Amino acid sequence: MRRLTAVVAVLCVPLLGGCGVFPRMFSQPSVKPYERQMPVMPAHLVSVSGGAPVVSEAVSRTQRNPVKAGPSAVNAGRAYYGYYCRHCHGDKGDARTPIGDSYNPKPTDLTSAQLHSLTDGELARRMVLGPGHEPVLASTVPVNRRWAIVRFVRTLRQ
């Protein structure tokens, strides 16, 4: 008999929920949009100046690479390329990856002769401001790492 009472109670509880016995979402206390005035934000709470400067087009096109060429710069660039670039541009820089294939425009082929005719400054500028990058990589890739990546990209020729 106890078992039957338990089964009946378990089956009846959901039915009682529809009868207004239990609280429902539409009857719970809540704040509706524009129902209350939001508190005033304190002055100067959010900074409107500072932050990392974006690479200037005029300056960086002609800027020389401050990272001295050599095996250590290429190795550092290879590591940074793996952190920030490889998933779209691929291990070989040929832009043949599942992630890269999903983008429009497609990632640049870093092995192309056209890309290697650019100056180091132009490569650094395109790295952070080129199609598909703006403005994410400008705030993601630290400036000192950009130049090492340029040194590594120079080794990715066809």
Short mmCIF file of N, CA and C in Angstrom, two decimals:
data_model
loop_
_atom_site.label_atom_id
_atom_site.label_comp_id
_atom_site.label_asym_id
_atom_site.label_seq_id
_atom_site.Cartn_x
_atom_site.Cartn_y
_atom_site.Cartn_z
N MET A 1 0.80 -1.19 0.00
CA MET A 1 0.00 0.00 0.00
C MET A 1 0.86 1.28 0.00
N ARG A 2 1.95 1.25 0.76
CA ARG A 2 2.85 2.41 0.80
C ARG A 2 3.46 2.66 -0.57
N ARG A 3 3.78 1.58 -1.22
CA ARG A 3 4.39 1.71 -2.55
C ARG A 3 3.40 2.35 -3.53
N LEU A 4 2.15 1.94 -3.46
CA LEU A 4 1.12 2.51 -4.32
C LEU A 4 0.91 3.99 -4.03
N THR A 5 0.92 4.37 -2.75
CA THR A 5 0.77 5.78 -2.37
C THR A 5 1.93 6.60 -2.90
N ALA A 6 3.13 6.06 -2.83
CA ALA A 6 4.31 6.76 -3.33
C ALA A 6 4.21 6.95 -4.84
N VAL A 7 3.79 5.94 -5.56
CA VAL A 7 3.66 6.03 -7.02
C VAL A 7 2.61 7.06 -7.39
N VAL A 8 1.47 7.07 -6.71
CA VAL A 8 0.41 8.04 -6.98
C VAL A 8 0.90 9.45 -6.69
N ALA A 9 1.64 9.63 -5.60
CA ALA A 9 2.16 10.95 -5.24
C ALA A 9 3.14 11.44 -6.30
N VAL A 10 4.01 10.57 -6.76
CA VAL A 10 4.98 10.94 -7.79
C VAL A 10 4.29 11.33 -9.09
N LEU A 11 3.23 10.64 -9.43
CA LEU A 11 2.51 10.94 -10.66
C LEU A 11 1.66 12.19 -10.56
N CYS A 12 1.19 12.53 -9.38
CA CYS A 12 0.32 13.69 -9.18
C CYS A 12 1.07 15.01 -9.05
N VAL A 13 2.30 14.97 -8.59
CA VAL A 13 3.07 16.20 -8.39
C VAL A 13 3.18 17.00 -9.69
N PRO A 14 3.53 16.39 -10.83
CA PRO A 14 3.57 17.19 -12.07
C PRO A 14 2.22 17.77 -12.45
N LEU A 15 1.17 17.07 -12.16
CA LEU A 15 -0.17 17.58 -12.48
C LEU A 15 -0.51 18.80 -11.64
N LEU A 16 -0.09 18.79 -10.37
CA LEU A 16 -0.36 19.92 -9.50
C LEU A 16 0.40 21.17 -9.95
N GLY A 17 1.53 20.96 -10.59
CA GLY A 17 2.32 22.09 -11.07
C GLY A 17 1.54 22.93 -12.06
N GLY A 18 0.67 22.34 -12.84
CA GLY A 18 -0.13 23.06 -13.81
C GLY A 18 -1.33 23.75 -13.19
N CYS A 19 -1.62 23.50 -11.95
CA CYS A 19 -2.80 24.08 -11.31
C CYS A 19 -2.50 25.34 -10.50
N GLY A 20 -1.30 25.84 -10.58
CA GLY A 20 -0.96 27.05 -9.84
C GLY A 20 -0.55 26.79 -8.41
N VAL A 21 -0.35 25.53 -8.02
CA VAL A 21 0.05 25.22 -6.65
C VAL A 21 1.53 25.57 -6.46
N PHE A 22 2.33 25.34 -7.48
CA PHE A 22 3.76 25.63 -7.40
C PHE A 22 4.05 26.89 -8.21
N PRO A 23 5.06 27.68 -7.81
CA PRO A 23 5.36 28.91 -8.54
C PRO A 23 5.85 28.60 -9.96
N ARG A 24 5.53 29.46 -10.89
CA ARG A 24 5.95 29.33 -12.27
C ARG A 24 6.86 30.51 -12.62
N MET A 25 7.55 30.40 -13.72
CA MET A 25 8.47 31.47 -14.11
C MET A 25 7.74 32.79 -14.35
N PHE A 26 6.54 32.75 -14.91
CA PHE A 26 5.85 34.00 -15.21
C PHE A 26 5.36 34.71 -13.96
N SER A 27 5.29 34.03 -12.84
CA SER A 27 4.80 34.68 -11.62
C SER A 27 5.91 34.95 -10.61
N GLN A 28 7.15 34.72 -10.97
CA GLN A 28 8.23 34.98 -10.02
C GLN A 28 8.65 36.44 -10.07
N PRO A 29 9.24 36.94 -8.97
CA PRO A 29 9.65 38.35 -8.97
C PRO A 29 10.79 38.55 -9.96
N SER A 30 10.73 39.61 -10.74
CA SER A 30 11.78 39.93 -11.70
C SER A 30 11.72 41.41 -12.03
N VAL A 31 12.77 41.89 -12.66
CA VAL A 31 12.82 43.28 -13.10
C VAL A 31 12.70 43.25 -14.61
N LYS A 32 11.71 43.91 -15.12
CA LYS A 32 11.50 43.96 -16.56
C LYS A 32 12.28 45.13 -17.14
N PRO A 33 12.63 45.06 -18.41
CA PRO A 33 13.40 46.17 -19.02
C PRO A 33 12.69 47.50 -18.84
N TYR A 34 13.47 48.51 -18.49
CA TYR A 34 13.01 49.88 -18.31
C TYR A 34 12.00 50.05 -17.16
N GLU A 35 11.86 49.03 -16.33
CA GLU A 35 10.93 49.12 -15.20
C GLU A 35 11.51 49.98 -14.09
N ARG A 36 12.82 49.88 -13.89
CA ARG A 36 13.49 50.67 -12.86
C ARG A 36 14.58 51.52 -13.49
N GLN A 37 14.86 52.63 -12.85
CA GLN A 37 15.95 53.48 -13.30
C GLN A 37 17.27 52.88 -12.84
N MET A 38 18.21 52.72 -13.75
CA MET A 38 19.52 52.18 -13.40
C MET A 38 20.32 53.23 -12.64
N PRO A 39 21.19 52.80 -11.72
CA PRO A 39 22.00 53.79 -10.99
C PRO A 39 22.95 54.50 -11.95
N VAL A 40 23.26 55.74 -11.64
CA VAL A 40 24.17 56.53 -12.46
C VAL A 40 25.59 56.02 -12.27
N MET A 41 26.33 55.88 -13.37
CA MET A 41 27.71 55.39 -13.30
C MET A 41 28.60 56.50 -12.75
N PRO A 42 29.54 56.15 -11.89
CA PRO A 42 30.47 57.16 -11.38
C PRO A 42 31.32 57.73 -12.53
N ALA A 43 31.67 58.99 -12.42
CA ALA A 43 32.50 59.63 -13.44
C ALA A 43 33.87 58.98 -13.49
N HIS A 44 34.46 58.91 -14.64
CA HIS A 44 35.82 58.39 -14.87
C HIS A 44 35.96 56.91 -14.52
N LEU A 45 34.87 56.17 -14.63
CA LEU A 45 34.92 54.75 -14.32
C LEU A 45 35.63 53.96 -15.42
N VAL A 46 35.37 54.32 -16.65
CA VAL A 46 35.97 53.63 -17.78
C VAL A 46 36.95 54.57 -18.46
N SER A 47 38.17 54.10 -18.64
CA SER A 47 39.19 54.91 -19.27
C SER A 47 38.88 55.07 -20.75
N VAL A 48 39.04 56.27 -21.25
CA VAL A 48 38.84 56.52 -22.68
C VAL A 48 40.15 56.86 -23.37
N SER A 49 41.25 56.71 -22.68
CA SER A 49 42.55 56.96 -23.28
C SER A 49 43.50 55.87 -22.81
N GLY A 50 44.64 55.81 -23.45
CA GLY A 50 45.63 54.80 -23.09
C GLY A 50 45.43 53.54 -23.91
N GLY A 51 45.88 52.42 -23.41
CA GLY A 51 45.77 51.17 -24.15
C GLY A 51 46.92 51.02 -25.12
N ALA A 52 46.96 49.89 -25.81
CA ALA A 52 48.03 49.63 -26.78
C ALA A 52 47.76 50.39 -28.07
N PRO A 53 48.74 51.16 -28.54
CA PRO A 53 48.53 51.89 -29.79
C PRO A 53 48.47 50.92 -30.97
N VAL A 54 47.63 51.22 -31.93
CA VAL A 54 47.54 50.42 -33.15
C VAL A 54 48.68 50.85 -34.06
N VAL A 55 49.19 49.91 -34.83
CA VAL A 55 50.30 50.20 -35.73
C VAL A 55 49.87 51.26 -36.72
N SER A 56 50.66 52.29 -36.83
CA SER A 56 50.36 53.37 -37.77
C SER A 56 50.81 52.96 -39.16
N GLU A 57 49.94 53.11 -40.13
CA GLU A 57 50.25 52.71 -41.50
C GLU A 57 51.46 53.47 -42.04
N ALA A 58 51.50 54.77 -41.83
CA ALA A 58 52.58 55.59 -42.37
C ALA A 58 53.93 55.24 -41.76
N VAL A 59 53.95 54.97 -40.47
CA VAL A 59 55.21 54.70 -39.79
C VAL A 59 55.69 53.28 -40.06
N SER A 60 54.81 52.30 -39.97
CA SER A 60 55.29 50.92 -39.99
C SER A 60 55.68 50.43 -41.38
N ARG A 61 55.17 51.05 -42.47
CA ARG A 61 55.55 50.59 -43.81
C ARG A 61 57.04 50.75 -44.04
N THR A 62 57.61 51.77 -43.47
CA THR A 62 59.03 52.03 -43.69
C THR A 62 59.90 51.62 -42.51
N GLN A 63 59.27 51.19 -41.44
CA GLN A 63 60.04 50.85 -40.23
C GLN A 63 60.89 49.61 -40.48
N ARG A 64 62.10 49.66 -39.97
CA ARG A 64 63.01 48.53 -40.08
C ARG A 64 62.74 47.56 -38.94
N ASN A 65 63.05 46.32 -39.19
CA ASN A 65 62.84 45.27 -38.20
C ASN A 65 63.89 45.42 -37.09
N PRO A 66 63.46 45.69 -35.85
CA PRO A 66 64.42 45.86 -34.76
C PRO A 66 64.99 44.54 -34.24
N VAL A 67 64.39 43.41 -34.64
CA VAL A 67 64.89 42.11 -34.19
C VAL A 67 66.02 41.69 -35.13
N LYS A 68 67.20 41.50 -34.54
CA LYS A 68 68.39 41.16 -35.32
C LYS A 68 68.20 39.80 -35.99
N ALA A 69 68.51 39.72 -37.28
CA ALA A 69 68.37 38.47 -38.03
C ALA A 69 69.33 37.43 -37.47
N GLY A 70 68.87 36.19 -37.45
CA GLY A 70 69.70 35.09 -36.98
C GLY A 70 68.84 33.92 -36.56
N PRO A 71 69.49 32.79 -36.27
CA PRO A 71 68.73 31.59 -35.92
C PRO A 71 67.86 31.76 -34.67
N SER A 72 68.32 32.51 -33.69
CA SER A 72 67.51 32.67 -32.48
C SER A 72 66.25 33.47 -32.77
N ALA A 73 66.34 34.48 -33.65
CA ALA A 73 65.16 35.27 -34.02
C ALA A 73 64.18 34.41 -34.80
N VAL A 74 64.68 33.57 -35.70
CA VAL A 74 63.81 32.69 -36.49
C VAL A 74 63.13 31.67 -35.58
N ASN A 75 63.88 31.11 -34.63
CA ASN A 75 63.28 30.13 -33.71
C ASN A 75 62.22 30.77 -32.82
N ALA A 76 62.48 31.97 -32.34
CA ALA A 76 61.47 32.68 -31.54
C ALA A 76 60.25 32.98 -32.41
N GLY A 77 60.49 33.43 -33.64
CA GLY A 77 59.39 33.71 -34.56
C GLY A 77 58.58 32.47 -34.87
N ARG A 78 59.25 31.33 -35.00
CA ARG A 78 58.55 30.05 -35.25
C ARG A 78 57.62 29.72 -34.09
N ALA A 79 58.10 29.92 -32.87
CA ALA A 79 57.27 29.64 -31.69
C ALA A 79 56.06 30.59 -31.65
N TYR A 80 56.30 31.88 -31.89
CA TYR A 80 55.20 32.85 -31.86
C TYR A 80 54.23 32.60 -33.01
N TYR A 81 54.74 32.22 -34.17
CA TYR A 81 53.89 31.88 -35.31
C TYR A 81 52.96 30.73 -34.91
N GLY A 82 53.49 29.77 -34.17
CA GLY A 82 52.68 28.66 -33.70
C GLY A 82 51.58 29.10 -32.76
N TYR A 83 51.85 30.12 -31.95
CA TYR A 83 50.84 30.61 -31.02
C TYR A 83 49.71 31.36 -31.73
N TYR A 84 50.08 32.22 -32.67
CA TYR A 84 49.12 33.17 -33.22
C TYR A 84 48.68 32.92 -34.67
N CYS A 85 49.50 32.26 -35.46
CA CYS A 85 49.28 32.25 -36.92
C CYS A 85 49.01 30.87 -37.52
N ARG A 86 49.61 29.85 -36.97
CA ARG A 86 49.60 28.53 -37.59
C ARG A 86 48.20 27.97 -37.83
N HIS A 87 47.26 28.21 -36.94
CA HIS A 87 45.93 27.62 -37.09
C HIS A 87 45.23 28.11 -38.35
N CYS A 88 45.54 29.31 -38.85
CA CYS A 88 44.93 29.81 -40.09
C CYS A 88 45.86 29.66 -41.30
N HIS A 89 47.15 29.94 -41.10
CA HIS A 89 48.09 29.94 -42.22
C HIS A 89 48.79 28.60 -42.42
N GLY A 90 48.68 27.67 -41.49
CA GLY A 90 49.26 26.34 -41.65
C GLY A 90 50.71 26.26 -41.23
N ASP A 91 51.20 25.04 -41.06
CA ASP A 91 52.59 24.81 -40.66
C ASP A 91 53.57 25.36 -41.68
N LYS A 92 53.22 25.24 -42.96
CA LYS A 92 54.11 25.66 -44.04
C LYS A 92 53.83 27.07 -44.52
N GLY A 93 52.79 27.71 -43.98
CA GLY A 93 52.45 29.07 -44.39
C GLY A 93 51.63 29.13 -45.66
N ASP A 94 51.18 27.99 -46.16
CA ASP A 94 50.46 27.95 -47.43
C ASP A 94 48.96 28.19 -47.29
N ALA A 95 48.48 28.47 -46.10
CA ALA A 95 47.07 28.81 -45.83
C ALA A 95 46.13 27.66 -46.15
N ARG A 96 46.59 26.44 -46.03
CA ARG A 96 45.74 25.28 -46.30
C ARG A 96 45.45 24.58 -44.98
N THR A 97 44.44 25.10 -44.28
CA THR A 97 44.01 24.51 -43.01
C THR A 97 42.49 24.51 -42.96
N PRO A 98 41.90 23.63 -42.18
CA PRO A 98 40.44 23.65 -42.04
C PRO A 98 39.91 24.98 -41.51
N ILE A 99 40.63 25.58 -40.59
CA ILE A 99 40.19 26.87 -40.04
C ILE A 99 40.35 27.95 -41.09
N GLY A 100 41.49 28.00 -41.76
CA GLY A 100 41.71 29.00 -42.79
C GLY A 100 40.73 28.89 -43.93
N ASP A 101 40.36 27.67 -44.28
CA ASP A 101 39.41 27.46 -45.37
C ASP A 101 38.02 27.98 -45.03
N SER A 102 37.73 28.16 -43.76
CA SER A 102 36.40 28.63 -43.36
C SER A 102 36.27 30.15 -43.41
N TYR A 103 37.39 30.86 -43.60
CA TYR A 103 37.35 32.32 -43.60
C TYR A 103 37.12 32.89 -45.00
N ASN A 104 36.53 34.08 -45.02
CA ASN A 104 36.41 34.83 -46.25
C ASN A 104 36.72 36.28 -45.91
N PRO A 105 37.80 36.85 -46.37
CA PRO A 105 38.72 36.30 -47.35
C PRO A 105 39.61 35.21 -46.75
N LYS A 106 40.13 34.38 -47.62
CA LYS A 106 41.03 33.31 -47.20
C LYS A 106 42.32 33.93 -46.65
N PRO A 107 42.98 33.23 -45.72
CA PRO A 107 44.26 33.74 -45.22
C PRO A 107 45.29 33.84 -46.35
N THR A 108 46.19 34.77 -46.20
CA THR A 108 47.24 34.98 -47.20
C THR A 108 48.20 33.80 -47.22
N ASP A 109 48.61 33.43 -48.42
CA ASP A 109 49.64 32.40 -48.59
C ASP A 109 50.97 33.06 -48.26
N LEU A 110 51.57 32.68 -47.16
CA LEU A 110 52.80 33.32 -46.69
C LEU A 110 54.04 32.85 -47.44
N THR A 111 53.87 31.96 -48.41
CA THR A 111 55.01 31.48 -49.20
C THR A 111 55.08 32.20 -50.54
N SER A 112 54.13 33.05 -50.85
CA SER A 112 54.06 33.68 -52.18
C SER A 112 55.17 34.69 -52.40
N ALA A 113 55.57 34.81 -53.65
CA ALA A 113 56.61 35.77 -54.02
C ALA A 113 56.13 37.20 -53.78
N GLN A 114 54.84 37.45 -54.01
CA GLN A 114 54.28 38.78 -53.81
C GLN A 114 54.44 39.21 -52.35
N LEU A 115 54.16 38.31 -51.42
CA LEU A 115 54.30 38.63 -50.01
C LEU A 115 55.76 38.89 -49.66
N HIS A 116 56.66 38.12 -50.22
CA HIS A 116 58.08 38.28 -49.88
C HIS A 116 58.71 39.50 -50.53
N SER A 117 57.99 40.17 -51.44
CA SER A 117 58.50 41.41 -52.01
C SER A 117 58.19 42.61 -51.11
N LEU A 118 57.38 42.42 -50.08
CA LEU A 118 57.03 43.49 -49.16
C LEU A 118 58.17 43.76 -48.18
N THR A 119 58.20 44.97 -47.64
CA THR A 119 59.20 45.30 -46.61
C THR A 119 58.79 44.66 -45.29
N ASP A 120 59.72 44.57 -44.35
CA ASP A 120 59.40 44.04 -43.02
C ASP A 120 58.33 44.89 -42.34
N GLY A 121 58.41 46.20 -42.50
CA GLY A 121 57.42 47.09 -41.91
C GLY A 121 56.02 46.83 -42.47
N GLU A 122 55.95 46.60 -43.79
CA GLU A 122 54.66 46.32 -44.41
C GLU A 122 54.11 44.98 -43.94
N LEU A 123 54.99 43.99 -43.79
CA LEU A 123 54.54 42.69 -43.27
C LEU A 123 53.99 42.84 -41.85
N ALA A 124 54.70 43.58 -41.02
CA ALA A 124 54.25 43.78 -39.63
C ALA A 124 52.91 44.52 -39.61
N ARG A 125 52.75 45.50 -40.49
CA ARG A 125 51.50 46.25 -40.56
C ARG A 125 50.35 45.34 -41.01
N ARG A 126 50.59 44.54 -42.03
CA ARG A 126 49.54 43.64 -42.52
C ARG A 126 49.22 42.54 -41.52
N MET A 127 50.19 42.19 -40.70
CA MET A 127 49.95 41.15 -39.69
C MET A 127 48.85 41.57 -38.73
N VAL A 128 48.81 42.84 -38.39
CA VAL A 128 47.82 43.28 -37.41
C VAL A 128 46.65 44.04 -38.01
N LEU A 129 46.81 44.58 -39.21
CA LEU A 129 45.74 45.38 -39.81
C LEU A 129 45.27 44.86 -41.16
N GLY A 130 45.80 43.73 -41.60
CA GLY A 130 45.41 43.19 -42.89
C GLY A 130 44.00 42.63 -42.88
N PRO A 131 43.47 42.30 -44.06
CA PRO A 131 42.11 41.75 -44.14
C PRO A 131 41.95 40.53 -43.24
N GLY A 132 40.90 40.52 -42.46
CA GLY A 132 40.64 39.41 -41.55
C GLY A 132 41.29 39.55 -40.19
N HIS A 133 42.21 40.48 -40.02
CA HIS A 133 42.92 40.63 -38.75
C HIS A 133 42.42 41.78 -37.91
N GLU A 134 41.87 42.78 -38.52
CA GLU A 134 41.55 43.99 -37.78
C GLU A 134 40.42 43.78 -36.80
N PRO A 135 40.47 44.33 -35.63
CA PRO A 135 41.65 44.84 -34.93
C PRO A 135 42.21 43.82 -33.95
N VAL A 136 41.80 42.57 -34.08
CA VAL A 136 42.10 41.56 -33.07
C VAL A 136 43.59 41.37 -32.83
N LEU A 137 44.37 41.15 -33.86
CA LEU A 137 45.78 40.87 -33.65
C LEU A 137 46.56 42.08 -33.16
N ALA A 138 46.05 43.27 -33.39
CA ALA A 138 46.73 44.46 -32.88
C ALA A 138 46.80 44.45 -31.36
N SER A 139 45.80 43.87 -30.72
CA SER A 139 45.81 43.81 -29.26
C SER A 139 46.22 42.44 -28.73
N THR A 140 46.37 41.46 -29.62
CA THR A 140 46.70 40.10 -29.18
C THR A 140 48.19 39.81 -29.27
N VAL A 141 48.82 40.21 -30.35
CA VAL A 141 50.24 39.90 -30.57
C VAL A 141 51.09 41.07 -30.07
N PRO A 142 51.91 40.84 -29.03
CA PRO A 142 52.77 41.92 -28.53
C PRO A 142 53.73 42.40 -29.63
N VAL A 143 54.06 43.68 -29.60
CA VAL A 143 54.88 44.30 -30.64
C VAL A 143 56.21 43.57 -30.83
N ASN A 144 56.89 43.22 -29.74
CA ASN A 144 58.20 42.58 -29.89
C ASN A 144 58.10 41.21 -30.56
N ARG A 145 56.95 40.54 -30.44
CA ARG A 145 56.77 39.24 -31.08
C ARG A 145 56.45 39.37 -32.56
N ARG A 146 55.83 40.46 -32.95
CA ARG A 146 55.49 40.66 -34.36
C ARG A 146 56.73 40.63 -35.24
N TRP A 147 57.77 41.30 -34.78
CA TRP A 147 58.98 41.38 -35.59
C TRP A 147 59.69 40.03 -35.68
N ALA A 148 59.64 39.25 -34.61
CA ALA A 148 60.21 37.90 -34.67
C ALA A 148 59.40 37.03 -35.64
N ILE A 149 58.10 37.19 -35.66
CA ILE A 149 57.26 36.44 -36.60
C ILE A 149 57.62 36.82 -38.03
N VAL A 150 57.88 38.10 -38.28
CA VAL A 150 58.30 38.53 -39.62
C VAL A 150 59.59 37.83 -40.00
N ARG A 151 60.54 37.71 -39.08
CA ARG A 151 61.79 36.99 -39.37
C ARG A 151 61.51 35.54 -39.76
N PHE A 152 60.57 34.90 -39.07
CA PHE A 152 60.24 33.51 -39.39
C PHE A 152 59.51 33.42 -40.73
N VAL A 153 58.58 34.32 -40.99
CA VAL A 153 57.83 34.29 -42.26
C VAL A 153 58.77 34.42 -43.45
N ARG A 154 59.84 35.14 -43.28
CA ARG A 154 60.83 35.27 -44.37
C ARG A 154 61.44 33.92 -44.76
N THR A 155 61.36 32.93 -43.88
CA THR A 155 61.91 31.60 -44.20
C THR A 155 60.89 30.72 -44.93
N LEU A 156 59.65 31.17 -45.07
CA LEU A 156 58.58 30.38 -45.68
C LEU A 156 58.42 30.72 -47.16
N ARG A 157 59.42 30.44 -47.97
CA ARG A 157 59.33 30.73 -49.40
C ARG A 157 58.98 29.48 -50.17
N GLN A 158 58.37 29.70 -51.36
CA GLN A 158 58.01 28.57 -52.23
C GLN A 158 59.23 27.86 -52.76
#
